[in-house]
Every structure is written in C-alpha cells, then in structure tokens.
PDB file of N, CA and C in Angstrom:
ATOM      1  N   MET A   1     124.650 104.623 108.574  1.00  0.00           N
ATOM      2  CA  MET A   1     123.192 104.549 108.492  1.00  0.00           C
ATOM      3  C   MET A   1     122.664 103.293 109.195  1.00  0.00           C
ATOM      4  N   PHE A   2     123.264 102.138 108.896  1.00  0.00           N
ATOM      5  CA  PHE A   2     122.834 100.887 109.517  1.00  0.00           C
ATOM      6  C   PHE A   2     122.961 100.988 111.028  1.00  0.00           C
ATOM      7  N   ASN A   3     124.107 101.507 111.496  1.00  0.00           N
ATOM      8  CA  ASN A   3     124.330 101.614 112.939  1.00  0.00           C
ATOM      9  C   ASN A   3     123.288 102.485 113.619  1.00  0.00           C
ATOM     10  N   ASN A   4     122.908 103.599 112.981  1.00  0.00           N
ATOM     11  CA  ASN A   4     121.888 104.473 113.559  1.00  0.00           C
ATOM     12  C   ASN A   4     120.556 103.750 113.686  1.00  0.00           C
ATOM     13  N   LYS A   5     120.179 103.022 112.644  1.00  0.00           N
ATOM     14  CA  LYS A   5     118.905 102.295 112.684  1.00  0.00           C
ATOM     15  C   LYS A   5     118.960 101.166 113.710  1.00  0.00           C
ATOM     16  N   PHE A   6     120.088 100.472 113.775  1.00  0.00           N
ATOM     17  CA  PHE A   6     120.234  99.405 114.755  1.00  0.00           C
ATOM     18  C   PHE A   6     120.116  99.975 116.170  1.00  0.00           C
ATOM     19  N   GLN A   7     120.766 101.096 116.435  1.00  0.00           N
ATOM     20  CA  GLN A   7     120.689 101.714 117.763  1.00  0.00           C
ATOM     21  C   GLN A   7     119.249 102.112 118.095  1.00  0.00           C
ATOM     22  N   LYS A   8     118.534 102.655 117.124  1.00  0.00           N
ATOM     23  CA  LYS A   8     117.144 103.068 117.353  1.00  0.00           C
ATOM     24  C   LYS A   8     116.263 101.848 117.626  1.00  0.00           C
ATOM     25  N   ILE A   9     116.459 100.769 116.872  1.00  0.00           N
ATOM     26  CA  ILE A   9     115.682  99.549 117.100  1.00  0.00           C
ATOM     27  C   ILE A   9     115.995  98.988 118.485  1.00  0.00           C
ATOM     28  N   LYS A  10     117.253  99.019 118.897  1.00  0.00           N
ATOM     29  CA  LYS A  10     117.616  98.582 120.258  1.00  0.00           C
ATOM     30  C   LYS A  10     116.877  99.413 121.301  1.00  0.00           C
ATOM     31  N   GLU A  11     116.838 100.722 121.108  1.00  0.00           N
ATOM     32  CA  GLU A  11     116.124 101.597 122.044  1.00  0.00           C
ATOM     33  C   GLU A  11     114.648 101.231 122.112  1.00  0.00           C
ATOM     34  N   ILE A  12     114.046 100.975 120.972  1.00  0.00           N
ATOM     35  CA  ILE A  12     112.628 100.601 120.930  1.00  0.00           C
ATOM     36  C   ILE A  12     112.416  99.280 121.659  1.00  0.00           C
ATOM     37  N   ILE A  13     113.288  98.312 121.421  1.00  0.00           N
ATOM     38  CA  ILE A  13     113.152  97.007 122.079  1.00  0.00           C
ATOM     39  C   ILE A  13     113.278  97.164 123.596  1.00  0.00           C
ATOM     40  N   ILE A  14     114.190  97.986 124.053  1.00  0.00           N
ATOM     41  CA  ILE A  14     114.353  98.200 125.497  1.00  0.00           C
ATOM     42  C   ILE A  14     113.103  98.839 126.095  1.00  0.00           C
ATOM     43  N   ILE A  15     112.503  99.794 125.387  1.00  0.00           N
ATOM     44  CA  ILE A  15     111.251 100.399 125.854  1.00  0.00           C
ATOM     45  C   ILE A  15     110.158  99.334 125.969  1.00  0.00           C
ATOM     46  N   VAL A  16     110.056  98.477 124.951  1.00  0.00           N
ATOM     47  CA  VAL A  16     109.049  97.416 124.950  1.00  0.00           C
ATOM     48  C   VAL A  16     109.302  96.451 126.112  1.00  0.00           C
ATOM     49  N   LEU A  17     110.560  96.096 126.340  1.00  0.00           N
ATOM     50  CA  LEU A  17     110.885  95.210 127.466  1.00  0.00           C
ATOM     51  C   LEU A  17     110.498  95.856 128.791  1.00  0.00           C
ATOM     52  N   GLU A  18     110.813  97.140 128.947  1.00  0.00           N
ATOM     53  CA  GLU A  18     110.446  97.856 130.178  1.00  0.00           C
ATOM     54  C   GLU A  18     108.938  97.874 130.376  1.00  0.00           C
ATOM     55  N   ASN A  19     108.201  98.160 129.305  1.00  0.00           N
ATOM     56  CA  ASN A  19     106.741  98.222 129.391  1.00  0.00           C
ATOM     57  C   ASN A  19     106.127  96.861 129.707  1.00  0.00           C
ATOM     58  N   SER A  20     106.853  95.791 129.389  1.00  0.00           N
ATOM     59  CA  SER A  20     106.376  94.428 129.665  1.00  0.00           C
ATOM     60  C   SER A  20     106.913  93.903 130.990  1.00  0.00           C
ATOM     61  N   SER A  21     107.559  94.788 131.770  1.00  0.00           N
ATOM     62  CA  SER A  21     108.159  94.420 133.058  1.00  0.00           C
ATOM     63  C   SER A  21     109.165  93.280 132.919  1.00  0.00           C
ATOM     64  N   MET A  22     109.907  93.302 131.814  1.00  0.00           N
ATOM     65  CA  MET A  22     110.923  92.288 131.576  1.00  0.00           C
ATOM     66  C   MET A  22     112.302  92.909 131.776  1.00  0.00           C
ATOM     67  N   SER A  23     113.282  92.077 131.962  1.00  0.00           N
ATOM     68  CA  SER A  23     114.642  92.555 132.161  1.00  0.00           C
ATOM     69  C   SER A  23     115.159  93.242 130.903  1.00  0.00           C
ATOM     70  N   THR A  24     115.793  94.375 131.106  1.00  0.00           N
ATOM     71  CA  THR A  24     116.427  95.081 129.992  1.00  0.00           C
ATOM     72  C   THR A  24     117.914  94.776 129.947  1.00  0.00           C
ATOM     73  N   GLU A  25     118.352  93.901 130.829  1.00  0.00           N
ATOM     74  CA  GLU A  25     119.759  93.492 130.877  1.00  0.00           C
ATOM     75  C   GLU A  25     119.986  92.329 129.922  1.00  0.00           C
ATOM     76  N   VAL A  26     119.679  92.551 128.660  1.00  0.00           N
ATOM     77  CA  VAL A  26     119.854  91.526 127.638  1.00  0.00           C
ATOM     78  C   VAL A  26     120.808  92.049 126.578  1.00  0.00           C
ATOM     79  N   GLU A  27     121.508  91.137 125.955  1.00  0.00           N
ATOM     80  CA  GLU A  27     122.396  91.481 124.851  1.00  0.00           C
ATOM     81  C   GLU A  27     121.562  91.501 123.581  1.00  0.00           C
ATOM     82  N   ILE A  28     121.499  92.649 122.934  1.00  0.00           N
ATOM     83  CA  ILE A  28     120.727  92.784 121.701  1.00  0.00           C
ATOM     84  C   ILE A  28     121.696  92.988 120.552  1.00  0.00           C
ATOM     85  N   SER A  29     121.631  92.082 119.597  1.00  0.00           N
ATOM     86  CA  SER A  29     122.452  92.174 118.393  1.00  0.00           C
ATOM     87  C   SER A  29     121.534  91.998 117.188  1.00  0.00           C
ATOM     88  N   PRO A  30     122.026  92.272 115.989  1.00  0.00           N
ATOM     89  CA  PRO A  30     121.179  92.041 114.804  1.00  0.00           C
ATOM     90  C   PRO A  30     120.708  90.586 114.701  1.00  0.00           C
ATOM     91  N   GLU A  31     121.482  89.667 115.252  1.00  0.00           N
ATOM     92  CA  GLU A  31     121.132  88.246 115.166  1.00  0.00           C
ATOM     93  C   GLU A  31     120.165  87.799 116.263  1.00  0.00           C
ATOM     94  N   SER A  32     119.844  88.663 117.198  1.00  0.00           N
ATOM     95  CA  SER A  32     118.966  88.295 118.312  1.00  0.00           C
ATOM     96  C   SER A  32     117.573  87.921 117.815  1.00  0.00           C
ATOM     97  N   PHE A  33     117.061  86.826 118.377  1.00  0.00           N
ATOM     98  CA  PHE A  33     115.699  86.402 118.078  1.00  0.00           C
ATOM     99  C   PHE A  33     114.751  87.063 119.073  1.00  0.00           C
ATOM    100  N   LEU A  34     113.691  87.619 118.556  1.00  0.00           N
ATOM    101  CA  LEU A  34     112.769  88.415 119.365  1.00  0.00           C
ATOM    102  C   LEU A  34     112.086  87.602 120.453  1.00  0.00           C
ATOM    103  N   ARG A  35     111.614  86.423 120.126  1.00  0.00           N
ATOM    104  CA  ARG A  35     110.892  85.604 121.098  1.00  0.00           C
ATOM    105  C   ARG A  35     111.852  84.762 121.938  1.00  0.00           C
ATOM    106  N   GLU A  36     112.668  83.972 121.257  1.00  0.00           N
ATOM    107  CA  GLU A  36     113.494  82.985 121.939  1.00  0.00           C
ATOM    108  C   GLU A  36     114.564  83.615 122.825  1.00  0.00           C
ATOM    109  N   GLU A  37     115.239  84.643 122.342  1.00  0.00           N
ATOM    110  CA  GLU A  37     116.345  85.232 123.106  1.00  0.00           C
ATOM    111  C   GLU A  37     115.908  86.419 123.963  1.00  0.00           C
ATOM    112  N   LEU A  38     115.074  87.284 123.391  1.00  0.00           N
ATOM    113  CA  LEU A  38     114.694  88.500 124.101  1.00  0.00           C
ATOM    114  C   LEU A  38     113.429  88.312 124.922  1.00  0.00           C
ATOM    115  N   GLY A  39     112.681  87.242 124.661  1.00  0.00           N
ATOM    116  CA  GLY A  39     111.513  86.908 125.470  1.00  0.00           C
ATOM    117  C   GLY A  39     110.253  87.695 125.168  1.00  0.00           C
ATOM    118  N   LEU A  40     110.191  88.318 123.990  1.00  0.00           N
ATOM    119  CA  LEU A  40     108.993  89.098 123.663  1.00  0.00           C
ATOM    120  C   LEU A  40     107.810  88.168 123.396  1.00  0.00           C
ATOM    121  N   ASP A  41     106.682  88.471 124.027  1.00  0.00           N
ATOM    122  CA  ASP A  41     105.465  87.707 123.778  1.00  0.00           C
ATOM    123  C   ASP A  41     104.633  88.442 122.722  1.00  0.00           C
ATOM    124  N   SER A  42     103.445  87.947 122.439  1.00  0.00           N
ATOM    125  CA  SER A  42     102.638  88.521 121.357  1.00  0.00           C
ATOM    126  C   SER A  42     102.257  89.973 121.627  1.00  0.00           C
ATOM    127  N   LEU A  43     101.964  90.313 122.867  1.00  0.00           N
ATOM    128  CA  LEU A  43     101.622  91.695 123.206  1.00  0.00           C
ATOM    129  C   LEU A  43     102.836  92.615 123.019  1.00  0.00           C
ATOM    130  N   ALA A  44     103.996  92.160 123.458  1.00  0.00           N
ATOM    131  CA  ALA A  44     105.224  92.951 123.293  1.00  0.00           C
ATOM    132  C   ALA A  44     105.574  93.100 121.810  1.00  0.00           C
ATOM    133  N   LEU A  45     105.361  92.049 121.026  1.00  0.00           N
ATOM    134  CA  LEU A  45     105.623  92.134 119.581  1.00  0.00           C
ATOM    135  C   LEU A  45     104.684  93.125 118.913  1.00  0.00           C
ATOM    136  N   ALA A  46     103.439  93.166 119.369  1.00  0.00           N
ATOM    137  CA  ALA A  46     102.483  94.137 118.818  1.00  0.00           C
ATOM    138  C   ALA A  46     102.937  95.558 119.141  1.00  0.00           C
ATOM    139  N   GLU A  47     103.385  95.783 120.379  1.00  0.00           N
ATOM    140  CA  GLU A  47     103.886  97.102 120.741  1.00  0.00           C
ATOM    141  C   GLU A  47     105.121  97.454 119.912  1.00  0.00           C
ATOM    142  N   LEU A  48     106.007  96.498 119.734  1.00  0.00           N
ATOM    143  CA  LEU A  48     107.205  96.705 118.919  1.00  0.00           C
ATOM    144  C   LEU A  48     106.820  97.121 117.503  1.00  0.00           C
ATOM    145  N   ALA A  49     105.854  96.421 116.921  1.00  0.00           N
ATOM    146  CA  ALA A  49     105.411  96.735 115.560  1.00  0.00           C
ATOM    147  C   ALA A  49     104.870  98.157 115.462  1.00  0.00           C
ATOM    148  N   VAL A  50     104.074  98.558 116.440  1.00  0.00           N
ATOM    149  CA  VAL A  50     103.499  99.904 116.434  1.00  0.00           C
ATOM    150  C   VAL A  50     104.600 100.953 116.570  1.00  0.00           C
ATOM    151  N   ARG A  51     105.534 100.720 117.466  1.00  0.00           N
ATOM    152  CA  ARG A  51     106.615 101.692 117.666  1.00  0.00           C
ATOM    153  C   ARG A  51     107.514 101.810 116.435  1.00  0.00           C
ATOM    154  N   VAL A  52     107.818 100.694 115.793  1.00  0.00           N
ATOM    155  CA  VAL A  52     108.645 100.740 114.578  1.00  0.00           C
ATOM    156  C   VAL A  52     107.875 101.442 113.461  1.00  0.00           C
ATOM    157  N   GLU A  53     106.590 101.157 113.344  1.00  0.00           N
ATOM    158  CA  GLU A  53     105.792 101.820 112.316  1.00  0.00           C
ATOM    159  C   GLU A  53     105.696 103.323 112.575  1.00  0.00           C
ATOM    160  N   ASP A  54     105.550 103.720 113.831  1.00  0.00           N
ATOM    161  CA  ASP A  54     105.520 105.150 114.166  1.00  0.00           C
ATOM    162  C   ASP A  54     106.833 105.830 113.783  1.00  0.00           C
ATOM    163  N   GLU A  55     107.942 105.132 114.008  1.00  0.00           N
ATOM    164  CA  GLU A  55     109.266 105.709 113.746  1.00  0.00           C
ATOM    165  C   GLU A  55     109.620 105.735 112.254  1.00  0.00           C
ATOM    166  N   TYR A  56     109.281 104.645 111.543  1.00  0.00           N
ATOM    167  CA  TYR A  56     109.745 104.498 110.154  1.00  0.00           C
ATOM    168  C   TYR A  56     108.627 104.433 109.108  1.00  0.00           C
ATOM    169  N   GLY A  57     107.381 104.344 109.559  1.00  0.00           N
ATOM    170  CA  GLY A  57     106.278 104.258 108.608  1.00  0.00           C
ATOM    171  C   GLY A  57     106.195 102.918 107.900  1.00  0.00           C
ATOM    172  N   VAL A  58     106.751 101.886 108.527  1.00  0.00           N
ATOM    173  CA  VAL A  58     106.785 100.552 107.924  1.00  0.00           C
ATOM    174  C   VAL A  58     106.137  99.566 108.885  1.00  0.00           C
ATOM    175  N   ASP A  59     105.189  98.791 108.369  1.00  0.00           N
ATOM    176  CA  ASP A  59     104.593  97.711 109.153  1.00  0.00           C
ATOM    177  C   ASP A  59     105.472  96.481 108.970  1.00  0.00           C
ATOM    178  N   VAL A  60     106.344  96.218 109.937  1.00  0.00           N
ATOM    179  CA  VAL A  60     107.300  95.124 109.783  1.00  0.00           C
ATOM    180  C   VAL A  60     106.641  93.750 109.793  1.00  0.00           C
ATOM    181  N   PHE A  61     105.412  93.669 110.269  1.00  0.00           N
ATOM    182  CA  PHE A  61     104.709  92.387 110.312  1.00  0.00           C
ATOM    183  C   PHE A  61     103.695  92.246 109.172  1.00  0.00           C
ATOM    184  N   GLU A  62     103.751  93.143 108.213  1.00  0.00           N
ATOM    185  CA  GLU A  62     102.796  93.130 107.105  1.00  0.00           C
ATOM    186  C   GLU A  62     102.810  91.803 106.336  1.00  0.00           C
ATOM    187  N   ASP A  63     103.993  91.244 106.142  1.00  0.00           N
ATOM    188  CA  ASP A  63     104.127  90.003 105.375  1.00  0.00           C
ATOM    189  C   ASP A  63     104.208  88.764 106.252  1.00  0.00           C
ATOM    190  N   GLY A  64     103.870  88.894 107.516  1.00  0.00           N
ATOM    191  CA  GLY A  64     103.942  87.769 108.442  1.00  0.00           C
ATOM    192  C   GLY A  64     104.854  88.090 109.608  1.00  0.00           C
ATOM    193  N   LEU A  65     105.103  87.085 110.409  1.00  0.00           N
ATOM    194  CA  LEU A  65     105.911  87.273 111.608  1.00  0.00           C
ATOM    195  C   LEU A  65     107.361  87.594 111.275  1.00  0.00           C
ATOM    196  N   VAL A  66     107.941  88.406 112.111  1.00  0.00           N
ATOM    197  CA  VAL A  66     109.360  88.731 112.033  1.00  0.00           C
ATOM    198  C   VAL A  66     110.003  88.067 113.243  1.00  0.00           C
ATOM    199  N   ASN A  67     111.103  87.363 113.011  1.00  0.00           N
ATOM    200  CA  ASN A  67     111.702  86.576 114.086  1.00  0.00           C
ATOM    201  C   ASN A  67     112.941  87.186 114.726  1.00  0.00           C
ATOM    202  N   SER A  68     113.642  88.053 114.006  1.00  0.00           N
ATOM    203  CA  SER A  68     114.904  88.563 114.533  1.00  0.00           C
ATOM    204  C   SER A  68     115.042  90.064 114.307  1.00  0.00           C
ATOM    205  N   VAL A  69     115.992  90.643 115.018  1.00  0.00           N
ATOM    206  CA  VAL A  69     116.282  92.066 114.864  1.00  0.00           C
ATOM    207  C   VAL A  69     116.723  92.351 113.434  1.00  0.00           C
ATOM    208  N   SER A  70     117.522  91.476 112.844  1.00  0.00           N
ATOM    209  CA  SER A  70     117.994  91.700 111.473  1.00  0.00           C
ATOM    210  C   SER A  70     116.847  91.736 110.472  1.00  0.00           C
ATOM    211  N   GLU A  71     115.805  90.969 110.711  1.00  0.00           N
ATOM    212  CA  GLU A  71     114.642  91.008 109.818  1.00  0.00           C
ATOM    213  C   GLU A  71     113.955  92.370 109.896  1.00  0.00           C
ATOM    214  N   ILE A  72     113.887  92.954 111.070  1.00  0.00           N
ATOM    215  CA  ILE A  72     113.331  94.304 111.207  1.00  0.00           C
ATOM    216  C   ILE A  72     114.207  95.294 110.454  1.00  0.00           C
ATOM    217  N   LEU A  73     115.518  95.187 110.651  1.00  0.00           N
ATOM    218  CA  LEU A  73     116.442  96.091 109.967  1.00  0.00           C
ATOM    219  C   LEU A  73     116.326  95.977 108.452  1.00  0.00           C
ATOM    220  N   ASN A  74     116.136  94.775 107.942  1.00  0.00           N
ATOM    221  CA  ASN A  74     115.965  94.591 106.494  1.00  0.00           C
ATOM    222  C   ASN A  74     114.707  95.279 105.982  1.00  0.00           C
ATOM    223  N   LYS A  75     113.665  95.245 106.785  1.00  0.00           N
ATOM    224  CA  LYS A  75     112.398  95.864 106.358  1.00  0.00           C
ATOM    225  C   LYS A  75     112.436  97.373 106.384  1.00  0.00           C
ATOM    226  N   ILE A  76     113.287  97.962 107.231  1.00  0.00           N
ATOM    227  CA  ILE A  76     113.342  99.429 107.319  1.00  0.00           C
ATOM    228  C   ILE A  76     114.569 100.013 106.614  1.00  0.00           C
ATOM    229  N   ARG A  77     115.321  99.203 105.926  1.00  0.00           N
ATOM    230  CA  ARG A  77     116.613  99.654 105.378  1.00  0.00           C
ATOM    231  C   ARG A  77     116.508 100.811 104.412  1.00  0.00           C
ATOM    232  N   TYR A  78     115.385 100.987 103.748  1.00  0.00           N
ATOM    233  CA  TYR A  78     115.251 102.068 102.775  1.00  0.00           C
ATOM    234  C   TYR A  78     114.604 103.319 103.362  1.00  0.00           C
ATOM    235  N   PHE A  79     114.342 103.303 104.656  1.00  0.00           N
ATOM    236  CA  PHE A  79     113.666 104.425 105.288  1.00  0.00           C
ATOM    237  C   PHE A  79     114.571 105.175 106.210  1.00  0.00           C
TER     238      PHE A  79
END
C-alpha cells in the first residue's frame, strides 16, 4: 500500500515539475524536500496540493506547509 501511494505521489511530482518547466531528472524519495531538493516554488506547491487533493481527497496543506514527500505520505496514509 505504501509503495503504491509513494509511486503515485512521485508521478504527481513529476507532472508538476514538467508543468513548471523544471527538470524531471531528480531523485525522489520519501525523504526528499519539496523546495530545497526538488525545487518546487509556491505555484508548483499549489499545483501539487490540488493534484493530491483530487487524487486522495486530502488537503495536505490544511494544517500549514508540508516540507517533504514523507509528510505528504503521512497525510494520505489512511486514504
């Protein structure tokens, strides 16, 4: 289950990177930081939030900023 969700989140992040004209040749792991390592800016983070909410029905930024892939996975773990 975790692996499936992680793979889906990776796919979403790659789509967001492509839409932001950023390199998709990045290593994405659960420990990856969204801004510092993957280079997502505020617009890309907003798109990421919308895509994750569309997929899982969870607003991952509801309680504030999310900094890493693992934080997203923790928020969607029950969905």
